[in-house]
Every structure is written in C-alpha cells, then in structure tokens.
Coordinates of C-alpha atoms in Angstrom, one line a residue:
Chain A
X213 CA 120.4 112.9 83.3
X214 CA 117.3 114.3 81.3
X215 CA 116.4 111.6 79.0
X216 CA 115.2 113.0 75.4
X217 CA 111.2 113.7 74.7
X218 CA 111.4 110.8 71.9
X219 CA 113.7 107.6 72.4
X220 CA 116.1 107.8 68.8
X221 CA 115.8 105.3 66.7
X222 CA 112.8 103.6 68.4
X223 CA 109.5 106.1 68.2
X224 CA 108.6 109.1 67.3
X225 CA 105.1 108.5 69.3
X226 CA 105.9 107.6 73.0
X227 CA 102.9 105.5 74.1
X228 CA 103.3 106.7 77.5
X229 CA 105.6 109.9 79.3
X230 CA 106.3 111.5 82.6
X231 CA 107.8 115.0 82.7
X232 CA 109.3 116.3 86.1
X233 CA 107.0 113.8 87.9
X234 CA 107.0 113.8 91.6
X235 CA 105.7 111.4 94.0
X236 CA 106.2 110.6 97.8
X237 CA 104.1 108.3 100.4
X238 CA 103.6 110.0 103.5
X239 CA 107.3 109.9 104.8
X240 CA 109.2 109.1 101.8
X241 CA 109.6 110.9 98.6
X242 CA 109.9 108.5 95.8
X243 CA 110.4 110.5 92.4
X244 CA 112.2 114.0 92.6
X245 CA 111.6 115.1 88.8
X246 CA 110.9 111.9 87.2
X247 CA 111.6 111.8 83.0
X248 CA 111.1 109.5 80.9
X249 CA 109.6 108.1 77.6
X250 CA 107.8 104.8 76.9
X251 CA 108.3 104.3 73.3
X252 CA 105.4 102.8 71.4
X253 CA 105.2 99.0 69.9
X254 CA 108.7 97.9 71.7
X255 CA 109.8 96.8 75.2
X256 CA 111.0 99.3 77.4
X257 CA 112.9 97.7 80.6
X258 CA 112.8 100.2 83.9
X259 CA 115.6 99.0 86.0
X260 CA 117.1 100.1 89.5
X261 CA 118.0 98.9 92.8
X262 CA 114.9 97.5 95.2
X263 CA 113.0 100.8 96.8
X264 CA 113.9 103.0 93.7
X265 CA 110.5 103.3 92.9
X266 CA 110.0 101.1 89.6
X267 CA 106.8 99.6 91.1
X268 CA 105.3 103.0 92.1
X269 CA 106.1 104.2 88.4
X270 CA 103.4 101.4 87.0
X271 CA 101.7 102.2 89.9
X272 CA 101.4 105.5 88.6
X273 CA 100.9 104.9 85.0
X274 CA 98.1 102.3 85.3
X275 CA 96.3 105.5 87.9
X276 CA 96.4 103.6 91.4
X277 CA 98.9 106.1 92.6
X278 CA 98.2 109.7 92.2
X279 CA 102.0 112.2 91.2
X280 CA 101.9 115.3 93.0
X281 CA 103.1 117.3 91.0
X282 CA 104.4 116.9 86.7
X283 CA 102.7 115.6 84.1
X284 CA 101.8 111.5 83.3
X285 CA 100.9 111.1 79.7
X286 CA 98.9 107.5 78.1
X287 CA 98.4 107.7 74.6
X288 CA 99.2 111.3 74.2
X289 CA 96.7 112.6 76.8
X290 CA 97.0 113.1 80.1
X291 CA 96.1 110.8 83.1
X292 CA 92.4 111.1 83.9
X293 CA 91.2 112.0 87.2
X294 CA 87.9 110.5 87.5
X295 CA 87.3 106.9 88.0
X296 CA 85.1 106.2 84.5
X297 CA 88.2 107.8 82.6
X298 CA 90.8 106.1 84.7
X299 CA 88.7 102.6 84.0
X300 CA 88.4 103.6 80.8
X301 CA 92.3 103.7 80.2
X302 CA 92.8 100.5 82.0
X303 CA 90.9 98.7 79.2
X304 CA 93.8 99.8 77.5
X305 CA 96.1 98.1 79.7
X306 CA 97.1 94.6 81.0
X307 CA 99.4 93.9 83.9
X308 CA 101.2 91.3 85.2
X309 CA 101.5 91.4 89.5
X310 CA 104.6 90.7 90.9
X311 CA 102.6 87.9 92.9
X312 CA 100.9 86.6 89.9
X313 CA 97.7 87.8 91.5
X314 CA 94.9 85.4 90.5
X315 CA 91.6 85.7 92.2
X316 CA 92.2 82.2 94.2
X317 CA 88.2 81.3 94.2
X318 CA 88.3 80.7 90.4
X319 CA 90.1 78.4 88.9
X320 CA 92.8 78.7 85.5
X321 CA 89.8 79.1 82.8
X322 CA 87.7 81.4 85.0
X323 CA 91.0 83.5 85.9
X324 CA 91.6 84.0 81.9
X325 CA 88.1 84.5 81.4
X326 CA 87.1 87.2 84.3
X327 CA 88.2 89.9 82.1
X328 CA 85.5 89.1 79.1
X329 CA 83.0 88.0 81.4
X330 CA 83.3 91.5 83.2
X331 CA 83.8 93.7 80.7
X332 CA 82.0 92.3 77.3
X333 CA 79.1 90.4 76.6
X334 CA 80.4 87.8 74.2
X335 CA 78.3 84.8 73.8
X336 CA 79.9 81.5 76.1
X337 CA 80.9 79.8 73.1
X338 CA 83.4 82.9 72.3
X339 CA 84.8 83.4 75.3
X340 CA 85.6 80.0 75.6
X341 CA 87.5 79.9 72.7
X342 CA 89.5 83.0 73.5
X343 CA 90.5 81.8 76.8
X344 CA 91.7 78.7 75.2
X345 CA 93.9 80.2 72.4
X346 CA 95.0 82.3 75.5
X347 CA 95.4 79.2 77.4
X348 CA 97.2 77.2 74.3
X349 CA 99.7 80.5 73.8
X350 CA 101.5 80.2 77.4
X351 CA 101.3 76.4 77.3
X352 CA 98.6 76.0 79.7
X353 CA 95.3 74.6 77.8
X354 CA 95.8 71.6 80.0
X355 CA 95.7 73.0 83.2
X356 CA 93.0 74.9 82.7
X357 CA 91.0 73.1 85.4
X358 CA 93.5 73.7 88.2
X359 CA 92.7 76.3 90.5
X360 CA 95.6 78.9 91.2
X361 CA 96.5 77.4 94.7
X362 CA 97.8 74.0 92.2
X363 CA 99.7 76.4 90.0
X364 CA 103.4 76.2 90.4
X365 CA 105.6 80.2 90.3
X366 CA 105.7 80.1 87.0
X367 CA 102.6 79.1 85.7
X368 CA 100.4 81.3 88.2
X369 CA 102.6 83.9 86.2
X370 CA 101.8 82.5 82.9
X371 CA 97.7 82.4 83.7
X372 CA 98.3 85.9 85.1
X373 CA 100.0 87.1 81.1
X374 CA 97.3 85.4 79.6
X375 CA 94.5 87.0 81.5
X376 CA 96.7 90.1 80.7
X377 CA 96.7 90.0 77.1
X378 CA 92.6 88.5 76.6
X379 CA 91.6 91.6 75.8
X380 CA 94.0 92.8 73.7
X381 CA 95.6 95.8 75.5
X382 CA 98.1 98.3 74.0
X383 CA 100.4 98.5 76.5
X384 CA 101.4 95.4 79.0
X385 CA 103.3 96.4 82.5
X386 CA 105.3 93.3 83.6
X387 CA 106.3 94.0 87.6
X388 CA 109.1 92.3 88.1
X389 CA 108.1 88.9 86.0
X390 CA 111.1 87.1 86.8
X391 CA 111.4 87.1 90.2
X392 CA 111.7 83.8 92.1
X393 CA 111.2 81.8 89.3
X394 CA 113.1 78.7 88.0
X395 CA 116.1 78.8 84.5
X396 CA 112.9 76.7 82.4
X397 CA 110.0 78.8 83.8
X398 CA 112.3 82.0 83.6
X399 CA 113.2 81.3 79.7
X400 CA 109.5 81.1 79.0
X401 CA 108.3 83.9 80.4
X402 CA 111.1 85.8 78.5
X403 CA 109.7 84.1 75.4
X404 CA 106.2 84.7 75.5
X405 CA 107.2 88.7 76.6
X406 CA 109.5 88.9 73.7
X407 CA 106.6 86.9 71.3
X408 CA 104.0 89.5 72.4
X409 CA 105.6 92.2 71.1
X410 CA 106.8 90.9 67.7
X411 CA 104.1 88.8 67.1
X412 CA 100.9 91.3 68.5
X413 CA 103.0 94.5 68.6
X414 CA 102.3 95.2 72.1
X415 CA 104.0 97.5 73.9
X416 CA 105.6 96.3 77.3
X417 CA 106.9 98.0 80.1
X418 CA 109.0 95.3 82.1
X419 CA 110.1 96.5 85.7
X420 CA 113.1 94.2 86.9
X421 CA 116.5 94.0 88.3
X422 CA 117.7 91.3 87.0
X423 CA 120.0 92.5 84.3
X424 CA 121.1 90.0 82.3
X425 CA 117.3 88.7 81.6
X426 CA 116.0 92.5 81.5
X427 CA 118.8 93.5 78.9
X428 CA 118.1 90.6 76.6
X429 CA 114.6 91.7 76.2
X430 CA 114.9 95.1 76.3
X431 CA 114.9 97.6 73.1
X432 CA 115.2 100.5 75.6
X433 CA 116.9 100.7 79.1
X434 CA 116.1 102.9 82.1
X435 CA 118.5 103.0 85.4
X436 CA 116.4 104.7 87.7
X437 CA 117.7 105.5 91.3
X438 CA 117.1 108.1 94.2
X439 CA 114.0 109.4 92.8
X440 CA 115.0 110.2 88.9
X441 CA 116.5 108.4 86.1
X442 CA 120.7 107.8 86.6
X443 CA 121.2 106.4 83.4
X444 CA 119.1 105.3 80.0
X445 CA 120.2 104.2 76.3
X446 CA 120.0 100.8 74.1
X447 CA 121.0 97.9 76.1
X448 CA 124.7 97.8 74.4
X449 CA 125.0 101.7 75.5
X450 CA 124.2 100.2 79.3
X451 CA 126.4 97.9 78.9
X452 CA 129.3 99.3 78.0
X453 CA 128.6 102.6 80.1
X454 CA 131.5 104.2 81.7
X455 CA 129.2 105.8 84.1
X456 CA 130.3 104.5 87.8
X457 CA 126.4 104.6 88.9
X458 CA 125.5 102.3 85.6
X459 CA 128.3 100.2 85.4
X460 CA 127.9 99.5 89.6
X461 CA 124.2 98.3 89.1
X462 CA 125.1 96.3 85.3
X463 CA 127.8 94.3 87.4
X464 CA 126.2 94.1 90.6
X465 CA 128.8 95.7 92.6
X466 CA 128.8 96.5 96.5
X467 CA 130.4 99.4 96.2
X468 CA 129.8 102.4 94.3
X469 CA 127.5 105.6 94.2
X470 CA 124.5 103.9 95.4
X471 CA 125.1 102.8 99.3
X472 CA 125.9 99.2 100.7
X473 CA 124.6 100.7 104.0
X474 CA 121.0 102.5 105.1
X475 CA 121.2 105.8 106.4
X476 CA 122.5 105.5 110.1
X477 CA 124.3 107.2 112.8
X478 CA 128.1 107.1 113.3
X479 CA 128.8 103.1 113.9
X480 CA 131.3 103.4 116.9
X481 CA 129.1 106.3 118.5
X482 CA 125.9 103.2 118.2
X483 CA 128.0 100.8 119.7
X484 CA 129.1 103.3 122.3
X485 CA 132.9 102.4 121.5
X486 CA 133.8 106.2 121.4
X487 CA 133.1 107.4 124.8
X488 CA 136.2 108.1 126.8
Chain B
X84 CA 102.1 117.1 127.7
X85 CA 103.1 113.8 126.2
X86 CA 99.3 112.3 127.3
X87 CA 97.8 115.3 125.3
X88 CA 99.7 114.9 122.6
X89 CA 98.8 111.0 122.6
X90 CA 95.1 111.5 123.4
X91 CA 94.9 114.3 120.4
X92 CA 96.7 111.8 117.9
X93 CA 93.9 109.3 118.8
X94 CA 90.9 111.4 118.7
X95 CA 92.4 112.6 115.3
X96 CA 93.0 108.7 113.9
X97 CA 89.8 107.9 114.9
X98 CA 87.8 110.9 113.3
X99 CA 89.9 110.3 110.4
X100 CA 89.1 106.1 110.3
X101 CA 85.2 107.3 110.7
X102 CA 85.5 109.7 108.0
X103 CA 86.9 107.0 105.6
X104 CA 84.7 104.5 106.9
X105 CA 81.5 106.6 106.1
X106 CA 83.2 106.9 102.2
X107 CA 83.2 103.5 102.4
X108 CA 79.9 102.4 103.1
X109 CA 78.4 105.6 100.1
X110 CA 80.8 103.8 98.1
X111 CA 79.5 99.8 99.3
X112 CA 75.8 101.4 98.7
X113 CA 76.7 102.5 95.5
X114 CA 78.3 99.2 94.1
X115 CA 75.3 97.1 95.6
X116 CA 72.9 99.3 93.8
X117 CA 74.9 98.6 90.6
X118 CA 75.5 94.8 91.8
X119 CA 71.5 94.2 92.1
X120 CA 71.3 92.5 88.8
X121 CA 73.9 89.8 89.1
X122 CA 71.9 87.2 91.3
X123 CA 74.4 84.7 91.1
X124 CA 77.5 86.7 92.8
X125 CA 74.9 87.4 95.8
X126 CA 73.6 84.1 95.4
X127 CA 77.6 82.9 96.1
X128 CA 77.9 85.1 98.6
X129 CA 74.5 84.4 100.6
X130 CA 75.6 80.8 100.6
X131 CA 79.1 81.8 101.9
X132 CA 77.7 84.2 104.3
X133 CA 74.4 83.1 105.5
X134 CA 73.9 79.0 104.7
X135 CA 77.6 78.2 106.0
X136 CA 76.5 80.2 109.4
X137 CA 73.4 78.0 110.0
X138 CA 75.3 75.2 111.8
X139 CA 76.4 77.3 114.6
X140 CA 73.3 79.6 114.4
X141 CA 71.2 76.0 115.1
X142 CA 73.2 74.8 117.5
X143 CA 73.9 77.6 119.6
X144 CA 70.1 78.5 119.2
X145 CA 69.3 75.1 120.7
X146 CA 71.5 75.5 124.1
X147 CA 70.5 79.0 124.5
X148 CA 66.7 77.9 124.5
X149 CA 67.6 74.7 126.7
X150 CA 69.2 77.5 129.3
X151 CA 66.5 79.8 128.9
X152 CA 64.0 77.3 129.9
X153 CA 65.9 76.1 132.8
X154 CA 66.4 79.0 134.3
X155 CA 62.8 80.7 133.5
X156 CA 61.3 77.4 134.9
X157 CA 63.3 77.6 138.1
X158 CA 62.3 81.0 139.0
X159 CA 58.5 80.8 137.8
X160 CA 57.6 77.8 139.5
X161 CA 58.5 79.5 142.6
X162 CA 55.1 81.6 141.8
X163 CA 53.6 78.5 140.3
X164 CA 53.7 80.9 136.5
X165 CA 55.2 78.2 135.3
X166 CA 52.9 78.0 132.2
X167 CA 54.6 81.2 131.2
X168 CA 57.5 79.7 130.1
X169 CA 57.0 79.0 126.6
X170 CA 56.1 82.8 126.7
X171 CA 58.8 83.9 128.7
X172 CA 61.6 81.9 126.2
X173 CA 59.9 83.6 123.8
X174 CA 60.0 87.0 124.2
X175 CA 63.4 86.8 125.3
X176 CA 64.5 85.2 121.8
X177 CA 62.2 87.1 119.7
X178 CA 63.0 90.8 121.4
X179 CA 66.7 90.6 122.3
X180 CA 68.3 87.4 122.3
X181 CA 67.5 86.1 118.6
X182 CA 68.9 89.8 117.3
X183 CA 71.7 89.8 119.7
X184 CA 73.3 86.7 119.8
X185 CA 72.6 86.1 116.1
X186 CA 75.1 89.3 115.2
X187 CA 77.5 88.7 117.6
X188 CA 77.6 85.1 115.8
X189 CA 77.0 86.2 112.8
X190 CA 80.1 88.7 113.4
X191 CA 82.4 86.0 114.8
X192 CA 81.9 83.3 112.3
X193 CA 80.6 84.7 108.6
X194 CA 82.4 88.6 109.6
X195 CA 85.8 87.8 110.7
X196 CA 86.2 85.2 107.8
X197 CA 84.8 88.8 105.2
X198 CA 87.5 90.2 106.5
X199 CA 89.9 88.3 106.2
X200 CA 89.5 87.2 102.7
X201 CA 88.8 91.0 101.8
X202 CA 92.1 91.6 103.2
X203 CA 94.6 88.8 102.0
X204 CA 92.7 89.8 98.3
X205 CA 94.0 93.1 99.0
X206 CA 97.6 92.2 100.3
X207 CA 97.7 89.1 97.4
X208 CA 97.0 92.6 94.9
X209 CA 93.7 90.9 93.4
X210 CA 92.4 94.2 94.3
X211 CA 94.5 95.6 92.5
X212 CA 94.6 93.4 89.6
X213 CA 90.6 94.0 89.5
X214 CA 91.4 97.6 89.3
X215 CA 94.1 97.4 86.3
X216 CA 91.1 95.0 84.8
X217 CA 88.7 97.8 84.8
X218 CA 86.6 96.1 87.2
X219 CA 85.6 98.2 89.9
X220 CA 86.0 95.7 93.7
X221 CA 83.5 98.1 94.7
X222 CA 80.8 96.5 92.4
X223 CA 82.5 93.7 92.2
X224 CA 83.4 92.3 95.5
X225 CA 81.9 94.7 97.7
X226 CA 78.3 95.0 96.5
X227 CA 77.2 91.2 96.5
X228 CA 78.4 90.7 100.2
X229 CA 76.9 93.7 101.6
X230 CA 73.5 93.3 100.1
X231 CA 73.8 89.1 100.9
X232 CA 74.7 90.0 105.1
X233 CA 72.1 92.4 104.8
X234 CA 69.8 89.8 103.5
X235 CA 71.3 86.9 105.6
X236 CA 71.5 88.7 109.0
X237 CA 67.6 88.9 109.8
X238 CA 67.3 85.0 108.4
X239 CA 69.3 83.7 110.6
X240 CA 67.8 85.5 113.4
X241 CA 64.4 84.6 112.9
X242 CA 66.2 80.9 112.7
X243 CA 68.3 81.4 115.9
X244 CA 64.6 82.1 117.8
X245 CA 62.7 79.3 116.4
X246 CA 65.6 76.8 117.5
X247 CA 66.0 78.2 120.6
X248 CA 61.8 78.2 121.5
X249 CA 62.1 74.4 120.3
X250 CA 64.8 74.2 123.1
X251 CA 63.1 75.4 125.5
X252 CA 60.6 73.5 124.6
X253 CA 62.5 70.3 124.7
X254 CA 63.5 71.1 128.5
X255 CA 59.8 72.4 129.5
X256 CA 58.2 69.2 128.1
X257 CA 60.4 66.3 128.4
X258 CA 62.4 67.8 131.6
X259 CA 59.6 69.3 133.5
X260 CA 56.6 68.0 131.9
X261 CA 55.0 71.1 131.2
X262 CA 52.1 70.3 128.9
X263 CA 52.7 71.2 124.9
X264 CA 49.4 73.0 124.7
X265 CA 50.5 75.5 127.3
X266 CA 53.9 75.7 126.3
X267 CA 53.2 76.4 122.5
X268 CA 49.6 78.4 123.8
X269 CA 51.1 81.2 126.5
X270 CA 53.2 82.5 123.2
X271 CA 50.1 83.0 120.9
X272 CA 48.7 84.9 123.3
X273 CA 51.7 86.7 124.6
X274 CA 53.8 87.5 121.7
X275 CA 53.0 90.6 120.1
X276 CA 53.2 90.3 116.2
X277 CA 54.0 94.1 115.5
X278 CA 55.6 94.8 119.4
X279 CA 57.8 92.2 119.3
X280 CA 58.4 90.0 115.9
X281 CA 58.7 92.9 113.5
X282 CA 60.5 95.0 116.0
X283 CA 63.0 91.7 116.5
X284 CA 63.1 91.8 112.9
X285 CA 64.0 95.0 113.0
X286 CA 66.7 95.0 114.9
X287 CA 68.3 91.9 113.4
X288 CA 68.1 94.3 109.9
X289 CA 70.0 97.2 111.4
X290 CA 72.8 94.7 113.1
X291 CA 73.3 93.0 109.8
X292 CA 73.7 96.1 108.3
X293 CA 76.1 97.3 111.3
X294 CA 78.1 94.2 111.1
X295 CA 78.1 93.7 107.5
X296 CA 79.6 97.4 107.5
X297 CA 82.3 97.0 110.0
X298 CA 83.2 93.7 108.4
X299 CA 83.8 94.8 104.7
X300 CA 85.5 98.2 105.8
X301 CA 88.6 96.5 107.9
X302 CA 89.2 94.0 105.4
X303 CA 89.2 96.7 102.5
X304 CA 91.4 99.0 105.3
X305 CA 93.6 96.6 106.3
X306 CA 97.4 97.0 106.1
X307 CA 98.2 94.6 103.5
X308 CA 100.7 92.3 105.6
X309 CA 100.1 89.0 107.5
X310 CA 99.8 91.4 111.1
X311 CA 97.4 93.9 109.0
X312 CA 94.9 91.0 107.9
X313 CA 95.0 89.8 111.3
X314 CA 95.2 93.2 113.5
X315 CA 91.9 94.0 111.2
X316 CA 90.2 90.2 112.0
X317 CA 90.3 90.9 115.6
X318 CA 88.9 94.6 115.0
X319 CA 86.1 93.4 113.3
X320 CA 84.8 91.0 116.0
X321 CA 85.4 93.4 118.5
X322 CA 84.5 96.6 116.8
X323 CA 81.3 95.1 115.8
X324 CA 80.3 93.3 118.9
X325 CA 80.4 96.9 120.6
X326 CA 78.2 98.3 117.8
X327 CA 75.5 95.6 118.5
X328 CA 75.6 95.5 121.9
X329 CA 75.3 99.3 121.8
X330 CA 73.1 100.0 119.5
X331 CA 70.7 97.2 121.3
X332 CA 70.2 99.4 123.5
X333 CA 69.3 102.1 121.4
X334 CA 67.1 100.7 119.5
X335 CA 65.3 99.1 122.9
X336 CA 65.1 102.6 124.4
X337 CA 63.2 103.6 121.0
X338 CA 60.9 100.9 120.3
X339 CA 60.2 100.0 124.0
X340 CA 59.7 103.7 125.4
X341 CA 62.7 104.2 127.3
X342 CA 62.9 107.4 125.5

C-alpha cells in the first residue's frame, strides 16, 4: 500500500518523508521500499509488530542509521551525510529512548540541563530557570536532586521528555514511551505528548504497539510490517479497517497474515516423528 | 579446508578490528584536541582515573619494593655488594618495574572499569541519546579520559617507584640494618637522570597511551548486551597487558641498545 506524498486533511508540508527507503543490517533486511509521510505540527503514530523495524525508522530519521538506497527527507531537504550537517539537524530534534536513557553520573537537574550546557552559552541563572519550567511541566521540579538510579519507569521517562523538549525542537521521536510503565505513569506520559503538541505545536513521531494508547494520541496512523507500510489512515479508518493484516494487529489476534510462528523447518521432520 | 576457512575469517576480523581501532584513536585524538579547554571534565576524569588508582598503586608499590629488597639483599650479600641495594631496587623500579607494573595496574583497575562504563553508556543508549543531543561522545566522553590516562599513567608510575624504593628501604634498614646513608647514597650515584628516569618516564607515557587506547576502544566496540560489556572488560585487561608487556620490550631494545 503506497501511502500518498501529503497526509489529506493534515499537511500540505510533511516535516519529514521517506520514498522507497531501503535498509538491512548485515543479515536482515528491514525496509523493502519504505513510504511514508510525517505530517508537520501533529502526531504521527508508526505502529507494527516487534522486529518490524519502527525503531530503525527513528533510527534512520534522527541519521544514526544510514538507508541504502531511497530518499529520507527533514524539513524538505535531504538527510545530510557529514557529521556537522547531521549534528546540525539534531538540534532540530529531541528524542525520547525507549530506556529513558539519562546519563546516570548526573543527576535530574543536570540531565535537563546537559543539553544547554552543551550546546549554548546561556548565563547559569537562565539555564536554571529553563530546566525548572522543564522540570515544573512533567511534574518533577521536586525531584530535581535525585539522580536517575532513584527515578522510578515513569519518571526517568518524564526527565528524559523534558531534557527532550529544553531546547525547543521541531520534531520529538518518542520510541516506544509507553512501554513497561504503570495505568497513572502511562496516562501522564500520554498527557504531556498530547500537551506538547497543542500547547508548543511540536511535531511528534510516537513509535508503539500498544494500540489503544497509540490510537488515542494519534492524528495519523502507520501499520508497518515485513519491511513497508501494510496499512495507514486516521485512527477511526484503522479502526474500522476491513483489511485482515490491520484488523489482526488493532485486535491483537494470533492468527492472521502476520505469523504466530518464526520461520522453521517442517515440525514432525524436527522432532524426527516422520521417519519410517 | 575447514581450518583455512577458520584461520582466514580470523586474520580478516582481526585486520578489520585494527582497522576500526586505528579510526578510533584519529577520532579520540581529535575530540581531545577539541576537549582541551574544558578543565573540569578532565579534571573529573583524572580523579576517576588517576586519584582513585593511588591506593592500589601505594600499596602494591610498597610490597613490590619490600620483595625487591629481600631478594636483591640475599643475593648481594653473598658478594658482600650489599650496599648496592638501594641502587639495585632502584633501577629495577625506575627502568622496568615502575612502568610495567604501573600499566598492568593501571589496566586492571582504572581500564577495565573505562570500559565498562563506556560500554553499559552504549548499551543504556546514552550514546546515543548524546548523539540525538548534538553532542558529539567523541568530544564529549572520549576526549577528557584519554587526555586524563594519558596524563595519569606516568604519575602514577613515578609514584609506584618512589613507594616501592621506600620499601625497599624499610626491609634494607630496619630488616638488615643496612645504613640510610648507603641505602639512599648508592642511587645518587647510580641512577642515571636521562638513562633511566626520563627513559622510565618514557615508557610509562607510551603505556598510558597504549592502555588508555585499548581501554576506550572495547568499551566504545562492545556489543551492547550484558555478555558484550563483559566479553569487552576481559579483552581490555588482557589485550592491554600483552601490549605492555610487548611493547616493554621494545622500547628496552631501543633505549638500552638491544637494537
């Protein structure tokens, strides 16, 4: 399923594309003609079964993987090749790791301010102030002494979004935000996703697959799956899709176009039940 | 066949690990040279690397000396030299010893502990997060502990030898009775300020920067999984231990005209 240039309804100015994109690691191809359309100043939820390759895709927009073949687009022009271009870009960007991933010598206020300390040279009264309106917006102005090894699942995520957003990025890539996280901790991250985009008009790329939470979020839904995008529309259209791929992933079926089972040999052959 | 085949995979994994390693260290250069003007994260680092060391480095200095004098007493009383000791202890700490068992320590304590954190930062993704900051680890994390175990490794040498001559001296007074004057006196005369201190000194430079090296490299290579951090851990300690011991003798043959 080719997915249109521009998302109806929603953009007419993709922030970020990919156009046949192609990726592998050494023994596994990953994308096989990847399409698809980030549309700017809304939230854009990539969905798909674990090992589809939603990871790799941020991966490959924020320029830590390199496609081999197709074309990657940020802000209308290409992905730079060089590392000043590629940095350059990234100031562009925030992320949020899967694994939170705060650097675990600093502590919450240090986390929130490595960003501004590293990349501008605001007086200390300044950044301090930043951090803590970063702090105060996810709720943790409090813990802002705690180092990240005090920090509960959802609040290491919570410092990690607030780090994210201290520099004011265009685009925010969430990888997979709500895994492992409690109902409470869970509602707020949804909140604060769903805050920065309507309240900062931030765009945000959210990589998940849990689909109730993804869906609720989402102005735009991609199924991706075996290398390409199965299956894309408003999250109603998802919803109600006829389409046995979609509808087996949207109700978490075991059965269906996408396997229960890896790859293997004939099972009675492996247990050796079919010799005379 | 199957041994050719095995034997070709190997050379070719290790040519390719030496290649990459080599892009490494331009790379580690580079982001020291750029890293020179923040003090404080080599200051950090210095302490973490070199200050947190010193406890073994005294300690083991201390025994090693004790040893040395033991066993050089033993042997040179036998042709009544023994008011060469204090010389004989030394030259062996100052020339070898002091270089030597400095990096392997040095390697063991302050290098597999590099490479470890280097490694659970990569498999934790504060690499990458770094990266998606626009921060460059290179600069970042890289730089200030290469130029601070560059900077730390001949310290802690030169510390290593004068614990280890007090050592000896401890044994060659108190045990043996040898007189201070002659203990302390046979080494002013005998211990060769160019020959054998800057030459130690020497030597302690290039093993820190060998070590060092090695260190940063497997943690920044390492397969990002609990077995990666800790395959890479053992490889550093026993990778760089090789390069010492090796290049020791190198660097002997040169300075001391085996060549």
């Amino acid at each position: 399923m080719d997915p249109p240039a521009v998302v109806p309804g929603l953009s007419s100015d993709p922030i970020a594309e990919a156009r046949n994109l192609h990726f592998a690691f050494t023994d596994r191809e990953v994308f096989r003609g990847l399409d698809l359309a980030i549309p700017r100043g809304r939230i854009t939820v990539i969905m798909g079964p674990s090992g589809c390759g939603k990871s790799t895709f941020l991966g490959l927009l924020g320029g830590r993987l390199r496609a081999r073949s197709g074309e990657l687009r940020f802000g209308g022009e290409p992905l730079p090749v060089n590392n000043a271009g590629l940095y350059a870009m990234r100031r562009k960007m925030g992320m949020l790791f899967q694994n939170s991933a705060l650097l675990t010598d600093l502590n919450v206020f240090e986390n929130v301010a490595f960003p501004l300390r590293e990349q501008t040279d605001l007086p200390e009264e300044l950044i301090r102030i930043l951090v803590l309106m970063m702090l105060e917006m996810v709720g943790l102005r409090g813990a802002r002494d705690l180092m990240p090894s005090e920090l509960s699942g959802g609040m290491s995520r919570r410092v990690s979004l607030a780090r994210a957003i201290v520099l004011g990025p265009q685009l925010i890539m969430y990888d997979e935000p709500f895994v492992g996280l409690d109902p409470i901790s869970m509602g707020v991250i949804l909140q604060l996703i769903h805050k920065l985009n309507t309240a900062m008009g931030i765009t945000s790329v959210v990589v998940t697959h849990d689909v109730t939470e993804g869906c609720s979020i989402a102005d735009y839904v991609y199924l991706l799956d075996d290398g390409r995008v199965v299956g894309h529309g408003v999250p109603e259209e998802m919803m109600n899709s006829e389409d046995p791929g979609i509808r087996q992933f949207m109700d978490g079926l075991p059965d269906g176009p996408v396997g229960y089972h890896y790859p293997a040999t004939d099972y009675l052959e492996d247990l050796g039940a079919a010799r005379p | 066949m199957k041994l050719v085949a095995e034997l070709g995979r190997r050379g070719i994994v290790f040519v390719s690990r030496l290649g990459a390693a080599v892009l490494f260290l331009l790379l580690a250069v580079r982001g020291s040279a750029m890293c020179l003007n923040r003090g404080k994260l080599i200051l950090q680092q210095l302490y973490a690397i070199g200050v947190l060391t010193m406890s073994v480095i005294v300690v083991s200095g201390l025994f090693v000396g004790m040893v040395l004098a033991l066993q050089g007493y033993y042997q040179l009383v036998n042709f009544s030299a023994e008011s060469n000791l204090g010389l004989v202890v030394a030259l062996f700490m100052v020339r070898e010893l002091g270089p030597v068992l400095s990096a392997l320590l040095f390697a063991g304590r302050a290098g597999s502990a590099l490479t470890a954190e280097i490694g659970l930062m990569k498999a934790t993704e504060q690499l990458a997060a770094m990266e998606m900051m626009a921060v460059d680890p290179m600069k970042r994390v890289i730089g200030p502990r290469f130029v601070a175990g560059i900077i730390a490794m001949p310290l802690l040498a030169a510390m290593l030898s004068a614990v280890a001559i007090i050592g000896g001296y401890l044994v060659a007074h108190g045990q043996f009775g040898l007189d201070a004057g002659v203990y302390w006196s046979s080494m002013k005369v005998g211990v060769d300020p160019v020959d054998d201190v800057l030459n130690g000194v020497i030597k302690s430079v290039v093993f820190g920067f060998i070590v060092i090296w090695i260190t940063l490299y497997e943690g920044y290579d390492a397969v990002p999984t609990s077995e990666g951090v800790s395959r890479a851990t053992t490889r550093t300690v026993v990778t760089s231990s090789l390069a010492i011991l090796g290049s020791d003798y190198i660097l002997t043959a040169l300075m001391f005209g085996g060549f």
